[in-house]
Coordinates of C-alpha atoms in Angstrom, one line a residue:
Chain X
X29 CA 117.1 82.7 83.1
X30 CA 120.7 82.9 84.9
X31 CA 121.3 85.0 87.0
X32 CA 124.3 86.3 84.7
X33 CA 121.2 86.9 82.0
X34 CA 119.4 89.3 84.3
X35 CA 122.2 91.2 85.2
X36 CA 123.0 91.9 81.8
X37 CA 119.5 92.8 81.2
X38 CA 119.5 94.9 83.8
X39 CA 122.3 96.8 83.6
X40 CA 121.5 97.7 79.6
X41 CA 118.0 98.8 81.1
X42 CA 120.1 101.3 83.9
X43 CA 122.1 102.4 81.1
X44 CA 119.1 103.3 78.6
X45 CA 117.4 105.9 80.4
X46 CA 117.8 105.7 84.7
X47 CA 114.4 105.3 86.7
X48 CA 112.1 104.2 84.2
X49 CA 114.4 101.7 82.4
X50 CA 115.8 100.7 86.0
X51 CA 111.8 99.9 87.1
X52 CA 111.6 98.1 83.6
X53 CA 115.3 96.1 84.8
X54 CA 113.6 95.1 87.9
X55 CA 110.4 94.3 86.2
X56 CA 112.4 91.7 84.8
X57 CA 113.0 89.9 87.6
X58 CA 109.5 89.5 88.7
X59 CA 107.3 90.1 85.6
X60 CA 104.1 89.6 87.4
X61 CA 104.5 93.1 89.8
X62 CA 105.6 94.8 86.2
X63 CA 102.4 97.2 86.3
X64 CA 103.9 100.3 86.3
X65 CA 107.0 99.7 84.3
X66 CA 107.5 99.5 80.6
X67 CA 109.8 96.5 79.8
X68 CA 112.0 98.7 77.4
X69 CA 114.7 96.2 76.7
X70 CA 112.0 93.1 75.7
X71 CA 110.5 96.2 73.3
X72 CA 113.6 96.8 72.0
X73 CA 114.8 93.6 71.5
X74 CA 115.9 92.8 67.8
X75 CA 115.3 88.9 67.8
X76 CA 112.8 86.5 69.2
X77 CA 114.1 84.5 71.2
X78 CA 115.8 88.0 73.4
X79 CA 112.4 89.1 73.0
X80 CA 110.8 86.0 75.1
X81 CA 113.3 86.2 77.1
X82 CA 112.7 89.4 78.3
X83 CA 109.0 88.9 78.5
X84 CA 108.5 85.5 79.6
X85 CA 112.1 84.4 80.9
X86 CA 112.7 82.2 78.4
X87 CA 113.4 81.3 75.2
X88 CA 112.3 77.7 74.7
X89 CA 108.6 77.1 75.0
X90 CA 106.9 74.1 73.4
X91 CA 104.1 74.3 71.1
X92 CA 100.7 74.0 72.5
X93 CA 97.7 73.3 70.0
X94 CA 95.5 74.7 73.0
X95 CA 96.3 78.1 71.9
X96 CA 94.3 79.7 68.9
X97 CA 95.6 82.4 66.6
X98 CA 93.4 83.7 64.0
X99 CA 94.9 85.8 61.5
X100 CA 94.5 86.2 58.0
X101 CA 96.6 83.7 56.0
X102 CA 97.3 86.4 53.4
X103 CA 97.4 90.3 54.8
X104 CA 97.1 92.8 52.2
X105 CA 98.3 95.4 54.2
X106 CA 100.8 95.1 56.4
X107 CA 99.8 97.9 59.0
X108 CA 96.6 96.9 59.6
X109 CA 96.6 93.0 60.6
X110 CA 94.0 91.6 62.9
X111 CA 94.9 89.1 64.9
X112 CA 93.2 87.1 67.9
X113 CA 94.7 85.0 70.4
X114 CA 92.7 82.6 71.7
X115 CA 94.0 80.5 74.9
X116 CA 90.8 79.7 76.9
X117 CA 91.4 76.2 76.4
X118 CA 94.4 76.7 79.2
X119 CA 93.9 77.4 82.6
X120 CA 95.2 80.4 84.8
X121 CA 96.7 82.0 81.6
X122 CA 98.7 85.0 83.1
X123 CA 100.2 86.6 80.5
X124 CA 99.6 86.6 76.7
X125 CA 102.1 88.4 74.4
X126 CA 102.1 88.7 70.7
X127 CA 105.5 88.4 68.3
X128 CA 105.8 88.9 65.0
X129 CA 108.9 86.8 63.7
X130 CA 110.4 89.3 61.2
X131 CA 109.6 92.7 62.7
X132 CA 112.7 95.0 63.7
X133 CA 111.5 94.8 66.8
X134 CA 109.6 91.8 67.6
X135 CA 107.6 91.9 70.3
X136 CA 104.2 93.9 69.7
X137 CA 102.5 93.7 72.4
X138 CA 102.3 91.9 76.0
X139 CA 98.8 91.5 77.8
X140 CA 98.4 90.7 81.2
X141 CA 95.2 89.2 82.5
X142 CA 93.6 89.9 85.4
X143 CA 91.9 87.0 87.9
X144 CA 88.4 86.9 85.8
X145 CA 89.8 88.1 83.1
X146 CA 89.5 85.3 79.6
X147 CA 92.4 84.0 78.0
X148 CA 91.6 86.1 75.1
X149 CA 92.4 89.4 73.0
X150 CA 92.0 91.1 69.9
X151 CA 93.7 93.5 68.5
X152 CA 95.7 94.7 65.2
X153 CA 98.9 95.2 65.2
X154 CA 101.9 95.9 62.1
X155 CA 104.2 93.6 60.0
X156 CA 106.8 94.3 58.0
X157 CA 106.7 91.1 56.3
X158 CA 105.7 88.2 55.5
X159 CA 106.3 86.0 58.7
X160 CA 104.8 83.6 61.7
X161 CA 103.0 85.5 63.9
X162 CA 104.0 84.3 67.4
X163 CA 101.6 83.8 70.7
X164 CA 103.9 83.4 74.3
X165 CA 101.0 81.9 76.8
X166 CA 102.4 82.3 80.6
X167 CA 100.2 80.4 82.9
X168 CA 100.9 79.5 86.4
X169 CA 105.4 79.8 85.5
X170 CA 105.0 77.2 82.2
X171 CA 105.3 78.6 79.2
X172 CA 103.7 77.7 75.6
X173 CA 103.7 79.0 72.2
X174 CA 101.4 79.0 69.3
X175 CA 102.7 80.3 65.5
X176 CA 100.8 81.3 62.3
X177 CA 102.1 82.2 59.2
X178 CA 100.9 85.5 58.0
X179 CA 102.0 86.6 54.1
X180 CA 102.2 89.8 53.9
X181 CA 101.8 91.9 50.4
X182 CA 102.6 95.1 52.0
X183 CA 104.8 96.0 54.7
X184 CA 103.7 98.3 57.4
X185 CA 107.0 99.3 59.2
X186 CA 109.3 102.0 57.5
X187 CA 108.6 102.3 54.0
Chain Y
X132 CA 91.0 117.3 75.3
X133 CA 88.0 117.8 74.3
X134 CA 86.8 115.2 73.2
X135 CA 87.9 111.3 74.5
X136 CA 90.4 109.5 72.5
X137 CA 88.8 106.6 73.6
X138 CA 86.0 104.8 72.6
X139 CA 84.5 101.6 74.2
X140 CA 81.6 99.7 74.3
X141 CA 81.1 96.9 77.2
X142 CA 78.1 94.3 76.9
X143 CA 77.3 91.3 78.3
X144 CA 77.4 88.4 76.3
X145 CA 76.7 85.2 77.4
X146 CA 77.1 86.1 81.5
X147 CA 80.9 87.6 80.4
X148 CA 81.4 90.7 80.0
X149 CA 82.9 91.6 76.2
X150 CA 85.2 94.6 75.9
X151 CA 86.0 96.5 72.5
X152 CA 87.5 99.9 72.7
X153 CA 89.2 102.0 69.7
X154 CA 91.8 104.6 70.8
X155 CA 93.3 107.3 68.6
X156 CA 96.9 107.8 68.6
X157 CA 99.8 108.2 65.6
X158 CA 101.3 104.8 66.9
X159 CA 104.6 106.2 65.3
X160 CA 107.2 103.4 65.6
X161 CA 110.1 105.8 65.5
X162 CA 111.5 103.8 62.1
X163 CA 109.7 105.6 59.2
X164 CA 111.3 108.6 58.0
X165 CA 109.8 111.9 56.5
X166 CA 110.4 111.9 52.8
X167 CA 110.9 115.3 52.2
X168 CA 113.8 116.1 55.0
X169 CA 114.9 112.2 55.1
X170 CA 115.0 112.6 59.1
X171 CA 113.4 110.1 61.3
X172 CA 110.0 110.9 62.5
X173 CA 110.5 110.2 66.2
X174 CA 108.5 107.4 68.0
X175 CA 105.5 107.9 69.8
X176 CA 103.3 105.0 70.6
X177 CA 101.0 103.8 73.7
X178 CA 103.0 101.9 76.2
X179 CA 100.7 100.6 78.6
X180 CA 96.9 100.5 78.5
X181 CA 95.2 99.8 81.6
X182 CA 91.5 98.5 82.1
X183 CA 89.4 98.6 85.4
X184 CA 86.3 96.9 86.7
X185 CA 85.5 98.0 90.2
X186 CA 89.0 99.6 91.1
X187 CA 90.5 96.1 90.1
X188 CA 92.5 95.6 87.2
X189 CA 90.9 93.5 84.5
X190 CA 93.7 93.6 81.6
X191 CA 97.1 95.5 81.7
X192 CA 98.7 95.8 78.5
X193 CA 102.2 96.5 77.0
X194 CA 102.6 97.8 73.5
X195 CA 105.6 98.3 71.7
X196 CA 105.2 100.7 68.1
X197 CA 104.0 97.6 65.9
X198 CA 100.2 98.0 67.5
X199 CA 98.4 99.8 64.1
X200 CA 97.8 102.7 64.2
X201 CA 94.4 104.1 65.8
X202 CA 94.6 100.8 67.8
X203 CA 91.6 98.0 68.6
X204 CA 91.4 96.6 71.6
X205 CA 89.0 93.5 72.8
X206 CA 88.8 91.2 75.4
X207 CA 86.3 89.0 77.6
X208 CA 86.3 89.0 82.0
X209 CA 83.6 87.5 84.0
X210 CA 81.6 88.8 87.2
X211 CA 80.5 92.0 85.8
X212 CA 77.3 93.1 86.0
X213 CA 74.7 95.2 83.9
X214 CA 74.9 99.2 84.4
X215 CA 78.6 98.6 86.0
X216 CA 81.5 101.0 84.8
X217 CA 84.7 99.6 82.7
X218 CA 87.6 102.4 82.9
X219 CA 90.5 101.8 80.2
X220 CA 93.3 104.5 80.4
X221 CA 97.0 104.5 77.9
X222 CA 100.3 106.7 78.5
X223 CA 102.4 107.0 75.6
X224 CA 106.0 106.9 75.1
X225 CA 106.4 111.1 75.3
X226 CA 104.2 111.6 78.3
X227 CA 100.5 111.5 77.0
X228 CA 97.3 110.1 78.7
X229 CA 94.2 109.3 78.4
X230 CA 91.4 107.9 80.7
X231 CA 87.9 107.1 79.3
X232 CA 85.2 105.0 81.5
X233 CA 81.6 103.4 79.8
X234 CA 78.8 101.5 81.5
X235 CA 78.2 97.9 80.7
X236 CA 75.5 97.3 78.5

């Protein structure tokens, strides 16, 4: 990320809403010390790739086939879809955040794993269409991605 | 509150210690709007979830409004031991919280 990136970031956080947003701005810089502070701007992003950015500092990952997502290839309903990432296979996994492609906001959720913690979590989150679900794998400052298309019949967002 | 919103249940599986835990909260994502007035119902959804083993933290999670609603939670972590305490607390977008610990089964 530039340094002209983050600065942009930051100063949309500080205009938001003051401390909290500012905490999330300076989250940004240094992800990992993020505990206490919402990243507001990566939540409220509208597209993927500002929605990496924001989460994992980047918007160009490569694929990795290390990382499992299981997810139902067809989801009847849309507010209600399980989904499991799956990234034991890679070592010192820090971070594991979840995307769903077509969502008005993107970015569902972002977990961050503690020292014995597995590379893994379950959980269920909402689609509003049919679209790839995204897994962003931090470990150790590289980056990897994992997609799987979930059709969905219907939406869970609005409507 | 009376009663937890929180529910977990911790067991060993394998030497690793298995986490699942169901909250209750509207998860509202702020984007549906009340038929009958046509406003927006306003958001309120769980933000960050922490999780404890020992005073150290296991798993700390963002969510944004797109986690369903009544969300599921499960994850694995090693060196935990029989009888031991798991502690997994949220804070929503307006201010709410909720702690809830459970021994390890």
């Amino acid at each position: 990320m530039s340094t002209d990136t983050k600065r942009r970031l930051f100063l949309k956080g500080t205009l938001a809403s003051g401390v909290v947003a500012l905490a999330a701005g300076a989250g940004l810089i240094n992800p990992r010390q993020v505990l206490a502070a919402w990243p507001k701007s990566a939540f409220e992003a509208k597209s993927v790739s500002e929605a990496m950015k924001g989460i994992a500092g980047t918007d160009t990952a490569a694929g990795n086939d290390k990382i499992t997502i299981k997810a139902p290839d067809i989801a009847e309903n849309g507010a209600v879809v399980p989904v499991k990432v799956d990234a034991t296979k890679i070592s010192g996994v820090d971070s594991i955040a979840i995307i769903a492609e077509k969502n008005p906001t993107p970015l569902i959720a972002n977990f961050k794993m503690g020292k014995s913690t597995h590379a893994f979590v379950s959980t269920r989150i909402k689609m509003g269409k049919t679209s790839n679900v995204i897994a962003v794998v931090s470990a150790g400052g590289s980056v990897s991605t994992a997609r799987k298309e979930v059709k969905v019949t219907i939406g869970g967002c609005g409507g | 509150m009376a009663k937890s919103s929180i529910k977990i249940r911790a067991k060993i599986k394998k030497g690793a210690c298995e986490v699942k835990a169901l909250m209750k909260h509207p998860m509202e994502t702020g984007q549906r709007k009340n038929k009958k007035t046509g406003k927006k119902i306003p958001a309120h959804f769980i933000q960050e979830v922490n999780c404890t083993h020992n005073g150290q933290s296991v798993l700390a999670a963002e969510w944004g409004g797109a986690i369903s609603t009544n969300p599921y939670l499960s994850f694995i972590f090693d060196g935990a031991k029989k009888g031991e305490s798991v502690t997994i607390s949220w804070l929503d977008n307006q201010g709410g919280k909720d702690s809830m610990t459970a021994k390890i089964k």
